[in-house]
GROMACS .gro file of C-alpha atoms in nm:
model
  447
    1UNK     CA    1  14.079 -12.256  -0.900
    2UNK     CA    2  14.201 -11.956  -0.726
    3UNK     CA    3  14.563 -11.989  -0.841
    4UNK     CA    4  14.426 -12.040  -1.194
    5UNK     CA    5  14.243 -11.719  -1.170
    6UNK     CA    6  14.526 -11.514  -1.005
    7UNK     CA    7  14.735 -11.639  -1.251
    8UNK     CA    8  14.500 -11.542  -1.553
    9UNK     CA    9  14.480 -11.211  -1.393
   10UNK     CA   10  14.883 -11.116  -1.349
   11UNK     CA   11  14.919 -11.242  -1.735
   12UNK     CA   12  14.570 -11.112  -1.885
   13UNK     CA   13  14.596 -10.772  -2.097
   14UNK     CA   14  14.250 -10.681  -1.877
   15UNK     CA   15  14.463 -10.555  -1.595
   16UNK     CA   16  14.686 -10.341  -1.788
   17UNK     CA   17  14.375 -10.192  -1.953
   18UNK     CA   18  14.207 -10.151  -1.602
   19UNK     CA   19  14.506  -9.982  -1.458
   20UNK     CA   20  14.512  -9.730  -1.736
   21UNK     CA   21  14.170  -9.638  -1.744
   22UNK     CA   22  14.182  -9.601  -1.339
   23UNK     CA   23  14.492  -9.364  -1.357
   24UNK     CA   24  14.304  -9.137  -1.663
   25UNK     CA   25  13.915  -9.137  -1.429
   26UNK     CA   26  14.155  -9.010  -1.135
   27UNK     CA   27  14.326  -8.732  -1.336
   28UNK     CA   28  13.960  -8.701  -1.474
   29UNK     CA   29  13.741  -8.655  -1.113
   30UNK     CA   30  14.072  -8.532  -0.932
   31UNK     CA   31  14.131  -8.207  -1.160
   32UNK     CA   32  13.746  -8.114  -1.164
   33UNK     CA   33  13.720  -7.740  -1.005
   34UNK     CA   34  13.455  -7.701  -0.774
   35UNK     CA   35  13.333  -7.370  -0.842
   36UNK     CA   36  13.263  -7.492  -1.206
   37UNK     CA   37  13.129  -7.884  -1.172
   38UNK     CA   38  12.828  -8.016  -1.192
   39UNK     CA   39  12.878  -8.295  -0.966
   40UNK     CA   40  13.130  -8.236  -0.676
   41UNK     CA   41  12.903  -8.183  -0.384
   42UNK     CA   42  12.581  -8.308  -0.496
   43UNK     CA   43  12.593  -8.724  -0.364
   44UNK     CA   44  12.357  -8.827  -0.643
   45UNK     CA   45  12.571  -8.618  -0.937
   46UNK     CA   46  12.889  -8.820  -0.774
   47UNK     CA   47  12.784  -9.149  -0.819
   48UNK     CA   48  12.646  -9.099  -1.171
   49UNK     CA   49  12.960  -8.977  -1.272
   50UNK     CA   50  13.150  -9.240  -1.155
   51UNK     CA   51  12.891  -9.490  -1.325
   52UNK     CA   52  12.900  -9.321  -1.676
   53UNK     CA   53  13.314  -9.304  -1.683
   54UNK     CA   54  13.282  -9.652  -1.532
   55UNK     CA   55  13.078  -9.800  -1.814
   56UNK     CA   56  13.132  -9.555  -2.159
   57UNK     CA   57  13.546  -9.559  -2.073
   58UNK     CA   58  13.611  -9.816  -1.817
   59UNK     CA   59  13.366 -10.080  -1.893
   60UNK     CA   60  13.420 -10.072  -2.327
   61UNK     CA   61  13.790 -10.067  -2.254
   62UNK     CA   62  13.747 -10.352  -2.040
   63UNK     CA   63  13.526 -10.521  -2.320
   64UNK     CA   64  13.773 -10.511  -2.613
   65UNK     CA   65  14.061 -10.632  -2.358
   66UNK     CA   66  13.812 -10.963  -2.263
   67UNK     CA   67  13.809 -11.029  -2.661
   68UNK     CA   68  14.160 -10.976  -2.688
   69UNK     CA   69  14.233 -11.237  -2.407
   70UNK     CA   70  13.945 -11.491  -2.491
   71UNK     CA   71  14.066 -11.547  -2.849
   72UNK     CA   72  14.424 -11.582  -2.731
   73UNK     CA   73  14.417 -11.944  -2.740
   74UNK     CA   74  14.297 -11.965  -3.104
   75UNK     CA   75  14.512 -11.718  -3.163
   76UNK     CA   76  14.814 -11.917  -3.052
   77UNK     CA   77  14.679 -12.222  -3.187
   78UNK     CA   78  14.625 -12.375  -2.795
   79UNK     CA   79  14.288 -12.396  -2.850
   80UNK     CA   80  14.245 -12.810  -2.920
   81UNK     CA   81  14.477 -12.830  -2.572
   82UNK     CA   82  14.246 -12.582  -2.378
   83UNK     CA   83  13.964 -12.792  -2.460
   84UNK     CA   84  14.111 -13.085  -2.340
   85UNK     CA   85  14.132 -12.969  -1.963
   86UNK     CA   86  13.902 -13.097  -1.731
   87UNK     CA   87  13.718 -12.760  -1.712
   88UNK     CA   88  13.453 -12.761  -1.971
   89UNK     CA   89  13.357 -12.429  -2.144
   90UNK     CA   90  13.163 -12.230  -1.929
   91UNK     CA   91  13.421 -12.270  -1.653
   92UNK     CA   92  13.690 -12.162  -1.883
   93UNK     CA   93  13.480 -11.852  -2.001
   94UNK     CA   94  13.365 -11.787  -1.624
   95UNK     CA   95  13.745 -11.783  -1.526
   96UNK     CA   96  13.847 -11.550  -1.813
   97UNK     CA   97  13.544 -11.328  -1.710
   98UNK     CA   98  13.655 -11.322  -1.339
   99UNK     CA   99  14.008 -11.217  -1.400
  100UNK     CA  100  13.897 -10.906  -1.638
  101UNK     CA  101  13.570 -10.834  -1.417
  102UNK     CA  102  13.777 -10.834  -1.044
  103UNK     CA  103  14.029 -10.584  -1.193
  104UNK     CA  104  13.774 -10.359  -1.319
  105UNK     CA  105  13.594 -10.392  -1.022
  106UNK     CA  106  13.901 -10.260  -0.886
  107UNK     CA  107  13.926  -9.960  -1.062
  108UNK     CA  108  13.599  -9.880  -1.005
  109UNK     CA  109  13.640  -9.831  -0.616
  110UNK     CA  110  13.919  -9.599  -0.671
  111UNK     CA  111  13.715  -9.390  -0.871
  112UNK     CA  112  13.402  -9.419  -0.635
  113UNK     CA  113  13.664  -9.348  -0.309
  114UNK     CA  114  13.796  -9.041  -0.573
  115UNK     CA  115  13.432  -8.893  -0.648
  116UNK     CA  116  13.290  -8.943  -0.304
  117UNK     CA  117  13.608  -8.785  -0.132
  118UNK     CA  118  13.571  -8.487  -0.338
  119UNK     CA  119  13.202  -8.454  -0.277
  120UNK     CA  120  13.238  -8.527   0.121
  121UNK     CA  121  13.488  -8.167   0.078
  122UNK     CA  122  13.217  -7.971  -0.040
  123UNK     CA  123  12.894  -8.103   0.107
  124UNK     CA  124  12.834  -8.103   0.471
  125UNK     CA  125  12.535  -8.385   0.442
  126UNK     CA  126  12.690  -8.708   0.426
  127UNK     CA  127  12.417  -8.934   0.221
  128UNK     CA  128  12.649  -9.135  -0.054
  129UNK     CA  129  12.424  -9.295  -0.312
  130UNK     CA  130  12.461  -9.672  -0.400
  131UNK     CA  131  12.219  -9.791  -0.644
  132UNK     CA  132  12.355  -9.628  -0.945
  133UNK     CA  133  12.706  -9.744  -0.842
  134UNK     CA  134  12.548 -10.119  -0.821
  135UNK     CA  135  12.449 -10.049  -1.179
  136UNK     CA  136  12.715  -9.920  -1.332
  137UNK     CA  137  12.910 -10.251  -1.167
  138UNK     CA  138  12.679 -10.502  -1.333
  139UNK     CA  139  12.644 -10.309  -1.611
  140UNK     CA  140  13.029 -10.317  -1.656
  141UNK     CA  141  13.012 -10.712  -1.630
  142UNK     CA  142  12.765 -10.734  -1.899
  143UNK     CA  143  13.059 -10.546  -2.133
  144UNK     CA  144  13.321 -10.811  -2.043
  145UNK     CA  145  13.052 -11.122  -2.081
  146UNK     CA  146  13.026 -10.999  -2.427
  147UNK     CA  147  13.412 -10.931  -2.468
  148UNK     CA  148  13.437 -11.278  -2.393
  149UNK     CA  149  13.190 -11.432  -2.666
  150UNK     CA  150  13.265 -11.248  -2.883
  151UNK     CA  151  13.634 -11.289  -2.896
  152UNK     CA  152  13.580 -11.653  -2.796
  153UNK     CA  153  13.367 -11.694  -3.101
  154UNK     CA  154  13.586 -11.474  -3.331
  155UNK     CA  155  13.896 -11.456  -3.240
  156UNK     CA  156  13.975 -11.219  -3.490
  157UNK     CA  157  14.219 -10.966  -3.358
  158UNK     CA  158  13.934 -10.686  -3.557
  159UNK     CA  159  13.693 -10.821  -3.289
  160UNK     CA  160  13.897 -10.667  -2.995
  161UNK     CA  161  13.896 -10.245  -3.105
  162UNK     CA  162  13.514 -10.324  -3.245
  163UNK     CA  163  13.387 -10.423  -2.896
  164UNK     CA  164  13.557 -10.116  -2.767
  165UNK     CA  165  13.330  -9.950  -3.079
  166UNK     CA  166  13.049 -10.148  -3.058
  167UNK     CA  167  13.019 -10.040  -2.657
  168UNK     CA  168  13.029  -9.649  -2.676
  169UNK     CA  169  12.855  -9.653  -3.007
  170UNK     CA  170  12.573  -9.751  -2.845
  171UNK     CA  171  12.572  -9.514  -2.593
  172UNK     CA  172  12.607  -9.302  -2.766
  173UNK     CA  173  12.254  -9.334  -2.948
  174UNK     CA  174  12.089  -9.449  -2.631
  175UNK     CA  175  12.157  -9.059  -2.525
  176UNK     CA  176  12.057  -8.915  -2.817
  177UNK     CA  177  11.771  -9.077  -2.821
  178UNK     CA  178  11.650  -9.149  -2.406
  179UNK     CA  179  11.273  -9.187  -2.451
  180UNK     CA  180  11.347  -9.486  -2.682
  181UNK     CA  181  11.255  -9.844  -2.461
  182UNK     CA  182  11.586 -10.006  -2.544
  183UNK     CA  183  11.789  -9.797  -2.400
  184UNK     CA  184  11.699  -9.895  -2.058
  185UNK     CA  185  11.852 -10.228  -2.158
  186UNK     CA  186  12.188  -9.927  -2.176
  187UNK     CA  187  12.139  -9.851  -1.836
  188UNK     CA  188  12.442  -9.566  -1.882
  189UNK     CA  189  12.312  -9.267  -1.631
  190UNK     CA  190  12.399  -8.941  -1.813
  191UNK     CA  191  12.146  -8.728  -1.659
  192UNK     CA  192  12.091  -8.422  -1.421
  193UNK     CA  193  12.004  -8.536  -1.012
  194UNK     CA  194  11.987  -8.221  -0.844
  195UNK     CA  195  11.844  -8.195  -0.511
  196UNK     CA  196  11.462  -8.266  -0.634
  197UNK     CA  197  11.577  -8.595  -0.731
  198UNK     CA  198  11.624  -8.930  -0.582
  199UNK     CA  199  11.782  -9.239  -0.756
  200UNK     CA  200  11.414  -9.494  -0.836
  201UNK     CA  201  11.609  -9.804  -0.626
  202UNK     CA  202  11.360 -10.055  -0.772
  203UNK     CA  203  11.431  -9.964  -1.124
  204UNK     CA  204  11.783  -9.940  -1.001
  205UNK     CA  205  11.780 -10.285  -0.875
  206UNK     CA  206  11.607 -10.437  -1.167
  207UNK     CA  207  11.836 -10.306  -1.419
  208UNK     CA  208  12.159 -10.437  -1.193
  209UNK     CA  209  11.960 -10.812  -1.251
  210UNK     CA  210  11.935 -10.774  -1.610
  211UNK     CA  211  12.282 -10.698  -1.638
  212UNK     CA  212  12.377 -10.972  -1.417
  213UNK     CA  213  12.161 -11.211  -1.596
  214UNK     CA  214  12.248 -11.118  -1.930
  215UNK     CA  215  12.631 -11.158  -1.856
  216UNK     CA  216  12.660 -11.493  -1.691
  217UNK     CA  217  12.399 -11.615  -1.986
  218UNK     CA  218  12.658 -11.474  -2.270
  219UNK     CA  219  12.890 -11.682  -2.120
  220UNK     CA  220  12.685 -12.009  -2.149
  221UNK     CA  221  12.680 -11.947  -2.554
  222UNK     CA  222  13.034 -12.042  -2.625
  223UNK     CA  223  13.029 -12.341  -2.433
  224UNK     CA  224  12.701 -12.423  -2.638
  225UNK     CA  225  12.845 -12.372  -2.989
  226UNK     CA  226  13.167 -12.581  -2.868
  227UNK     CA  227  13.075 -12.893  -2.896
  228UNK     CA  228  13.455 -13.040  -2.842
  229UNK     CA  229  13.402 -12.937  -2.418
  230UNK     CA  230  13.141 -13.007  -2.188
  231UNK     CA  231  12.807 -12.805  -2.273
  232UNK     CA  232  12.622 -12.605  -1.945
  233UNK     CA  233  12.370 -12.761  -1.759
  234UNK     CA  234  12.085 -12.654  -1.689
  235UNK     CA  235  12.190 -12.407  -1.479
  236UNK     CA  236  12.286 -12.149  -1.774
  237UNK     CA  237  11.903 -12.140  -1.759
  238UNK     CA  238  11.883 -11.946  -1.457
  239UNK     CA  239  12.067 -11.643  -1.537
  240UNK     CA  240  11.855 -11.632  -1.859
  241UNK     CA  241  11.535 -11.665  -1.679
  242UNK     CA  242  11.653 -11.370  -1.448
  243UNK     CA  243  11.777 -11.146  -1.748
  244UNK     CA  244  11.459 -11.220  -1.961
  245UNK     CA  245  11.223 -11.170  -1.678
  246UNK     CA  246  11.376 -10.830  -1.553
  247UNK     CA  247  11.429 -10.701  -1.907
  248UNK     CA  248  11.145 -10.746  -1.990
  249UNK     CA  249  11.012 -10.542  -1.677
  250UNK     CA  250  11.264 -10.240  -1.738
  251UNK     CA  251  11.030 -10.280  -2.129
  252UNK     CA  252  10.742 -10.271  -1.938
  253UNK     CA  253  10.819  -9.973  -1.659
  254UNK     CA  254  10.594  -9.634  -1.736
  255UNK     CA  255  10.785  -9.358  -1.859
  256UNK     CA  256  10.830  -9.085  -1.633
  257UNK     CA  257  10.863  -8.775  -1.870
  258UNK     CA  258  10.913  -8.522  -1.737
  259UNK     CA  259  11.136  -8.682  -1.458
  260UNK     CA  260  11.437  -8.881  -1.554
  261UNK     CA  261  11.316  -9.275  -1.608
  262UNK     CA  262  11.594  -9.374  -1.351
  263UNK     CA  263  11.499  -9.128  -1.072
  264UNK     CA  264  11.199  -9.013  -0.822
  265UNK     CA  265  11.108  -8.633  -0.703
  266UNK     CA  266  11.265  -8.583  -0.341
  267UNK     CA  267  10.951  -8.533  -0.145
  268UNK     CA  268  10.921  -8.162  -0.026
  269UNK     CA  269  11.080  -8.131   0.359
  270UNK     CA  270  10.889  -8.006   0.621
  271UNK     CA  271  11.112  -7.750   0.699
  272UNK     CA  272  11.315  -7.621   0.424
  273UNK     CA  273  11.645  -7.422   0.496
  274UNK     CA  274  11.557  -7.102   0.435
  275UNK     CA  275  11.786  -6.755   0.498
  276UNK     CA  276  11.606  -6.407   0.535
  277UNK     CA  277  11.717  -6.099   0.469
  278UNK     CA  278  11.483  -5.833   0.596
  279UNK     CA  279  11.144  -5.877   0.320
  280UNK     CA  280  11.397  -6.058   0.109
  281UNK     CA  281  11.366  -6.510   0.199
  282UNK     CA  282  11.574  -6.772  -0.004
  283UNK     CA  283  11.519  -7.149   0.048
  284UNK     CA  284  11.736  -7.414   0.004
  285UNK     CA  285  11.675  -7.821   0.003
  286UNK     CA  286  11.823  -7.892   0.350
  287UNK     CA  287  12.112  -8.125   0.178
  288UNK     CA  288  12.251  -7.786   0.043
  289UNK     CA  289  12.329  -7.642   0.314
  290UNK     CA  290  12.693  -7.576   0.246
  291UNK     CA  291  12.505  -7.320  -0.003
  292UNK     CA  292  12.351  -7.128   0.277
  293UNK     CA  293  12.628  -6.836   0.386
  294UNK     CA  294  12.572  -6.748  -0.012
  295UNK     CA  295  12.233  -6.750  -0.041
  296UNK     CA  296  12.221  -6.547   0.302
  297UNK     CA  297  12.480  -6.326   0.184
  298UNK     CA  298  12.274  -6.287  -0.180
  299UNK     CA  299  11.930  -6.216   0.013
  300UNK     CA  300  12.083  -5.922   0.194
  301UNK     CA  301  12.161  -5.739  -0.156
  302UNK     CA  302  11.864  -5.875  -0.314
  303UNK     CA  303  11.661  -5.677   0.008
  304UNK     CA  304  11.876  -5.361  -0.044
  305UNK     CA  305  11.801  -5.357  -0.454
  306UNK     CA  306  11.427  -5.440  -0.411
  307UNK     CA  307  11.317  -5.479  -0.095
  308UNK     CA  308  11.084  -5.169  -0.042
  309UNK     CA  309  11.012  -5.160  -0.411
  310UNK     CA  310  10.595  -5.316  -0.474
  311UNK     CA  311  10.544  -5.534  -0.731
  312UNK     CA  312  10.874  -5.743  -0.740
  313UNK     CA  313  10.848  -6.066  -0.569
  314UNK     CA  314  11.099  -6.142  -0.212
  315UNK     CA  315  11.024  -6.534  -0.118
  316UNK     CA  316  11.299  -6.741  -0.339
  317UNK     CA  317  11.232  -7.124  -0.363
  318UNK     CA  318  11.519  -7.366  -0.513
  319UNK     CA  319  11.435  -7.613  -0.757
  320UNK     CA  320  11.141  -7.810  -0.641
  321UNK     CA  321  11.063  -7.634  -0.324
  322UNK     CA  322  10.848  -7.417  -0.512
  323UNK     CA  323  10.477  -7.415  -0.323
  324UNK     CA  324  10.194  -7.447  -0.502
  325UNK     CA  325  10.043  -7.104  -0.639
  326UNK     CA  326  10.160  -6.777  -0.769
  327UNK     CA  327  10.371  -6.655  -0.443
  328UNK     CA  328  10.745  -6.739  -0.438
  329UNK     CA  329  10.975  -6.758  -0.777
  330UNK     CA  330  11.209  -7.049  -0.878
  331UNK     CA  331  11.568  -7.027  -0.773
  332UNK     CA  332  11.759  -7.227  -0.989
  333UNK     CA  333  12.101  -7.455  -0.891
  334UNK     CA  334  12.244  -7.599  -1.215
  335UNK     CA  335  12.579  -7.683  -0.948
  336UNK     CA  336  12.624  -7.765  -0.617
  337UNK     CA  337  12.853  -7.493  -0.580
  338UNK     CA  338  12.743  -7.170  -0.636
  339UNK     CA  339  12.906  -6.821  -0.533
  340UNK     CA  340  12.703  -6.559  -0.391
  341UNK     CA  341  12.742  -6.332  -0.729
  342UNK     CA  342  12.535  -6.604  -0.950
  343UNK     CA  343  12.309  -6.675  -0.640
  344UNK     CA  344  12.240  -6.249  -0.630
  345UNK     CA  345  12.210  -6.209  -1.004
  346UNK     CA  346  11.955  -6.545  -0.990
  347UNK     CA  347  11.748  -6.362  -0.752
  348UNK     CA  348  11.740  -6.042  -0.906
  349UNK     CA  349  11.606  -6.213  -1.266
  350UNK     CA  350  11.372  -6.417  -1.056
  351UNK     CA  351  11.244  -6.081  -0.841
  352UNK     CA  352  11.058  -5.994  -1.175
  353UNK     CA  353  10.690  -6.124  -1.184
  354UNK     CA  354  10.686  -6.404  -1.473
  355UNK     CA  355  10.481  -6.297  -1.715
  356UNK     CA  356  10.198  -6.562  -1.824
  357UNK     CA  357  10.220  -6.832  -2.037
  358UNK     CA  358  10.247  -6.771  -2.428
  359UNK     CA  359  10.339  -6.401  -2.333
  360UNK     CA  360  10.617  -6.298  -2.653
  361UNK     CA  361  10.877  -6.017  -2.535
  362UNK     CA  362  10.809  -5.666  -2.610
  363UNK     CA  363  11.050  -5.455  -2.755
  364UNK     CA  364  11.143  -5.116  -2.573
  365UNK     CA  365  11.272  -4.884  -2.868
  366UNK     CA  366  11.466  -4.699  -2.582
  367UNK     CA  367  11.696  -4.953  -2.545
  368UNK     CA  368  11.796  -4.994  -2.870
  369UNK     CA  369  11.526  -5.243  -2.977
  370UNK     CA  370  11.594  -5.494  -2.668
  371UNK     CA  371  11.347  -5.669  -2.529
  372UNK     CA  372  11.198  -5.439  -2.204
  373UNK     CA  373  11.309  -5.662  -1.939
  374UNK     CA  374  11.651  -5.625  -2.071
  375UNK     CA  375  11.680  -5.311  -1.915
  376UNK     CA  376  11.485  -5.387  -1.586
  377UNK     CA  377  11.725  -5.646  -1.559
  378UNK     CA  378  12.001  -5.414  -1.610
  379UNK     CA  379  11.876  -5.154  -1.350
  380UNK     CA  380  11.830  -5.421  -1.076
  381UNK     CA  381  12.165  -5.489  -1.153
  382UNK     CA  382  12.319  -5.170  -1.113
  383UNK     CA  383  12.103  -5.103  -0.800
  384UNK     CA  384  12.274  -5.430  -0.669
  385UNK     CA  385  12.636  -5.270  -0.740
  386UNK     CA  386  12.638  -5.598  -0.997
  387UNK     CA  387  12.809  -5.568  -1.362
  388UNK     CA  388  12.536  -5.423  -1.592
  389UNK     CA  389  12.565  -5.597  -1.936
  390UNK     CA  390  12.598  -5.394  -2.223
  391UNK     CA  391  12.444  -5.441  -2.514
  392UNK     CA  392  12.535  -5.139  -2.704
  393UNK     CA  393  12.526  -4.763  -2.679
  394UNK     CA  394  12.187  -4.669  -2.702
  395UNK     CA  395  12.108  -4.948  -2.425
  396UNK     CA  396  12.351  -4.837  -2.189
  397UNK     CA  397  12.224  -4.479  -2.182
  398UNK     CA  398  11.860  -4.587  -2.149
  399UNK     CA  399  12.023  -4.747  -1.822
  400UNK     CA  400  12.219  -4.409  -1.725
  401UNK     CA  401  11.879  -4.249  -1.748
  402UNK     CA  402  11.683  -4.441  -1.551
  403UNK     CA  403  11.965  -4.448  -1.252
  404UNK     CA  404  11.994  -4.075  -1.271
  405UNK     CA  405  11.628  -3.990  -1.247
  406UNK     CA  406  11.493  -3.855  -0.911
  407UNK     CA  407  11.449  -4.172  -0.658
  408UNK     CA  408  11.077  -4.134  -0.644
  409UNK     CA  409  11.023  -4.164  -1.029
  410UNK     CA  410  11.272  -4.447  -1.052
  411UNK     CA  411  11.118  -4.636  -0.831
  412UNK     CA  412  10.771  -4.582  -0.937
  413UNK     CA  413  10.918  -4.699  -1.291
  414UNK     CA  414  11.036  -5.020  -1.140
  415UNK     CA  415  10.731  -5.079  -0.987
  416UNK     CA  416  10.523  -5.043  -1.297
  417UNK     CA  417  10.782  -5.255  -1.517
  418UNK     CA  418  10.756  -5.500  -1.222
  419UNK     CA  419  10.359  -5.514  -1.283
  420UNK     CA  420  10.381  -5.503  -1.649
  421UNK     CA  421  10.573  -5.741  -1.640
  422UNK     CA  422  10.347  -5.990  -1.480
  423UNK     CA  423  10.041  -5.854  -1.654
  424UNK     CA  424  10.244  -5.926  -2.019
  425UNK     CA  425  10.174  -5.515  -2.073
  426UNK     CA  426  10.469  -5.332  -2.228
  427UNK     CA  427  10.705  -5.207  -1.961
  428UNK     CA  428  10.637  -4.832  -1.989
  429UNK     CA  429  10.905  -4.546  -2.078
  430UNK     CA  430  11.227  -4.441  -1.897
  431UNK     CA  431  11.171  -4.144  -1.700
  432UNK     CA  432  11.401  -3.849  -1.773
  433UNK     CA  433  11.702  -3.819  -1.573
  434UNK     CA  434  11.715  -3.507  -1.342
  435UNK     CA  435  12.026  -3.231  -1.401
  436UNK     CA  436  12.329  -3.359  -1.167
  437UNK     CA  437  12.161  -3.729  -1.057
  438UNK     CA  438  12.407  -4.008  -0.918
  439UNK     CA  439  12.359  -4.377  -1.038
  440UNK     CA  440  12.213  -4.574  -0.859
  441UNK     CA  441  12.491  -4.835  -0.877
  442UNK     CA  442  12.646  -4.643  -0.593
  443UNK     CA  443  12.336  -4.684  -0.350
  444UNK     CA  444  12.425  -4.995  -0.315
  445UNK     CA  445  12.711  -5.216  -0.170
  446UNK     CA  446  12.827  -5.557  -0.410
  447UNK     CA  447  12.742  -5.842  -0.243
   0.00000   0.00000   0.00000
C-alpha cells in the first residue's frame, strides 16, 4: 500500500500543484516588510495567515488538482480495469486523497516554518499558536475529499478549474458576510488577533472534526454510487456521525459579536509593561515587548508636548488594557511593528479628552471651517517637533498664530480646548500671536 501511494504521488498532478503554490506563499510571507505588516511579529496574526493562504490558494488549488487526478481513469478509459482491483472504492478514493493531501501537507509546513521564522525575528515572546494551523490542515483535507468526488463522479475535465472556483467563491461570501451560521462550516480565518485576543481552542478543535469528518465521509459517496466495487462498511458511518455531530455544534455555538466567533479576550495581566516618561505612562500587553524602546522613546516627547499642560490626559493603555473608568485613553496597535513616530502621533491624538458619546464636531471658522480639534491636533503636533498637516492656507496660519502667541496664553488655550473638548463645548478662539514670537515647533526635540 505504501508503494502504491508513493507511486500515485511521484505521477499525480497534486504535487506539481503543491510545489507551485508552496514556492508563490514563500515569495508571498518572505517579501512581507515588517515595518508595514500586519502579521510578522504578532504569533496569532502568523498562524492565521498561513491558514487563510493555506486554504483560499493552497487548499482550492489542491482541490481542482484531486478532480483532475480522480477522473483520470475515466478519462483514459481505465476505469472498468480500476474497478477490477482488489481494492474496492473507498480504498481507491482514500489512496488518491492521501497522495494529494501528504503533499499539501507538505507545503503547508514550509509556509508555517516561513511565517513563524519571520515572526520569531521580530517578537521577543516565543508563544507559536497551533489551533488555527490544525484548522486550516483539516480544513484543506475537506477541499481535496471533495476534489476527489467530484471528479470521481464527473470526470469532466470542466469539473477540475470549477472546484478551484467553487472553493474561493465561497470564501469569498463567507467574508462578506461573517455573522451568517454557515460560514463556520468555512472555517477560513481572515480576521484581526491582536494582543487582546486568544485563538477559542474548543471552537478551534471542533471545527478541525467537522472538517475531518466531512472529508473521509465525501469519500465514502463514490464508492456508494459505484456499484461495480465493493461498497463501505459501516465504518463510512463514523466519520459522518463525527462531522454531523460537530457541525451541528459549530450551528449551535453563541455568537460572540463584538469579538471574532473564532477567538477569546486575552485576560488583562497583572502587571502590564508599562514605560514612563516623567507624568507621561504608556502600557503595553507584555507579549509586545519588542514595542517597548518606542513607546518609551514616544512617552518622553509626549511628556515634553503636554506634560505640564491640565486637562490633557498622560496614562496610555494599548488595546484592551484599558481599566475600567474615565482615567487612561486607548492606544491603538493596528501592527506589531510600530515606529516611535506613529506611536508619538497616537499619543498625542489620544492626549485629548474624548468627548462624550453622540458629541458631532464643531467647526472652528479660524481654521478655515475644520473641525476644532483639527487644529489642537495640529499644535500638539508642532509642539512635538512632528509634521503638522496642512489643510490649506487659512488653517496653517490659525496654527502659526497659536505657536507664536506668548507661552502663558498658549497654554491656557490648550488647556481650555483640552476641557472643551471633553465637555463637547466648542474649543474657544486662537489667541493673537505676540510681535516677534518663535513657534513652538522649535521648543521641542522630534522624537
Amino acid at each position: 500500500m505504501t508503494r502504491v501511494l508513493w507511486h500515485e504521488m511521484r505521477r499525480g498532478e497534486a504535487g506539481k500543484v503543491a510545489v507551485l503554490s508552496a514556492a508563490v506563499g514563500v515569495w508571498y510571507l518572505a517579501s512581507a516588510d515588517p515595518a508595514t505588516s500586519d502579521w510578522i511579529g504578532w504569533w496569532n496574526q502568523a498562524a492565521l495567515k498561513v491558514q487563510v493562504f493555506g486554504v483560499i490558494v493552497l487548499g482550492s488549488l489542491m482541490s481542482a488538482a484531486a478532480a483532475w487526478s480522480a477522473g483520470r481513469a475515466r478519462r483514459t478509459r481505465t476505469a472498468d480495469w480500476a474497478d477490477t482491483t482488489p481494492r474496492g472504492g473507498l480504498p481507491q478514493a482514500l489512496l488518491l486523497w492521501g497522495a494529494a493531501w501528504l503533499w499539501s501537507l507538505l507545503a503547508y509546513a514550509v509556509l508555517t516554518a516561513v511565517a513563524l521564522t519571520r515572526t520569531a525575528g521580530v517578537s521577543e515572546v516565543v508563544q507559536p499558536v497551533w489551533s488555527p494551523l490544525v484548522v486550516g490542515v483539516a480544513l484543506t483535507g475537506l477541499q481535496i475529499a471533495a476534489g476527489i468526488t467530484a471528479g470521481t463522479l464527473l470526470p469532466s475535465r470542466i469539473v477540475a478549474p470549477a472546484m478551484g472556483v467553487f472553493w474561493y467563491g465561497s470564501f469569498v461570501v463567507a467574508a462578506f458576510a461573517p455573522g451568517l451560521p454557515a460560514a463556520r462550516l468555512l472555517p477560513s480565518l481572515d480576521e484581526h488577533w491582536d494582543a487582546a485576543f486568544r485563538p477559542h481552542t474548543t471552537r478551534l478543535l471542533v471545527a478541525a472534526v467537522w472538517c475531518a469528518g466531512a472529508a473521509l465521509t465525501l469519500l465514502a459517496v463514490p464508492a456508494l454510487v459505484r456499484r461495480t466495487v465493493v461498497a463501505p462498511g459501516w465504518a463510512a458511518a463514523v466519520p459522518a456521525v463525527a462531522a454531523v455531530a460537530a457541525g451541528g455544534a459549530l450551528l449551535a455555538f453563541p455568537a460572540a459579536d463584538p469579538d471574532p466567533f473564532w477567538a477569546v479576550r486575552t485576560p488583562r495581566p497583572a502587571a502590564p509593561l508599562c514605560a514612563t516618561a516623567g507624568r507621561t505612562t504608556a502600557c503595553l500587553w507584555p507579549d509586545d515587548r519588542h514595542l517597548l524602546p518606542a513607546a518609551t522613546a514616544a512617552a518622553r516627547t509626549v511628556d515634553r508636548a503636554v506634560g505640564g499642560l491640565p486637562g490633557f490626559r498622560r496614562d496610555f493603555y494599548e488595546t484592551g488594557l484599558r481599566p475600567d473608568g474615565p482615567d487612561g485613553a486607548e492606544l491603538p496597535v493596528y501592527r506589531p511593528v510600530v515606529d516611535r513616530r506613529t506611536l508619538t502621533e497616537s499619543m498625542l491624538d489620544a492626549s485629548i479628552p474624548a468627548p462624550p458619546p453622540g458629541c458631532g464636531p464643531h467647526v472652528l471658522a479660524e481654521s478655515g471651517g475644520y473641525p476644532d480639534l483639527f487644529l489642537v491636533q495640529a499644535v500638539l503636533r508642532a509642539r512635538a517637533g512632528l509634521a503638522v498637516p496642512f489643510y490649506g492656507e487659512q488653517f496653517s496660519a490659525a496654527v502659526e498664530r497659536v505657536l507664536e502667541a506668548p507661552a502663558a496664553d498658549r497654554d491656557r488655550w490648550l488647556s481650555g480646548a483640552a476641557e472643551a473638548a471633553g465637555a463637547c463645548r466648542p474649543v474657544p478662539a486662537p489667541p493673537s500671536a505676540a510681535p516677534g514670537g518663535r513657534p513652538a515647533a522649535r521648543e521641542v526635540p522630534g522624537p
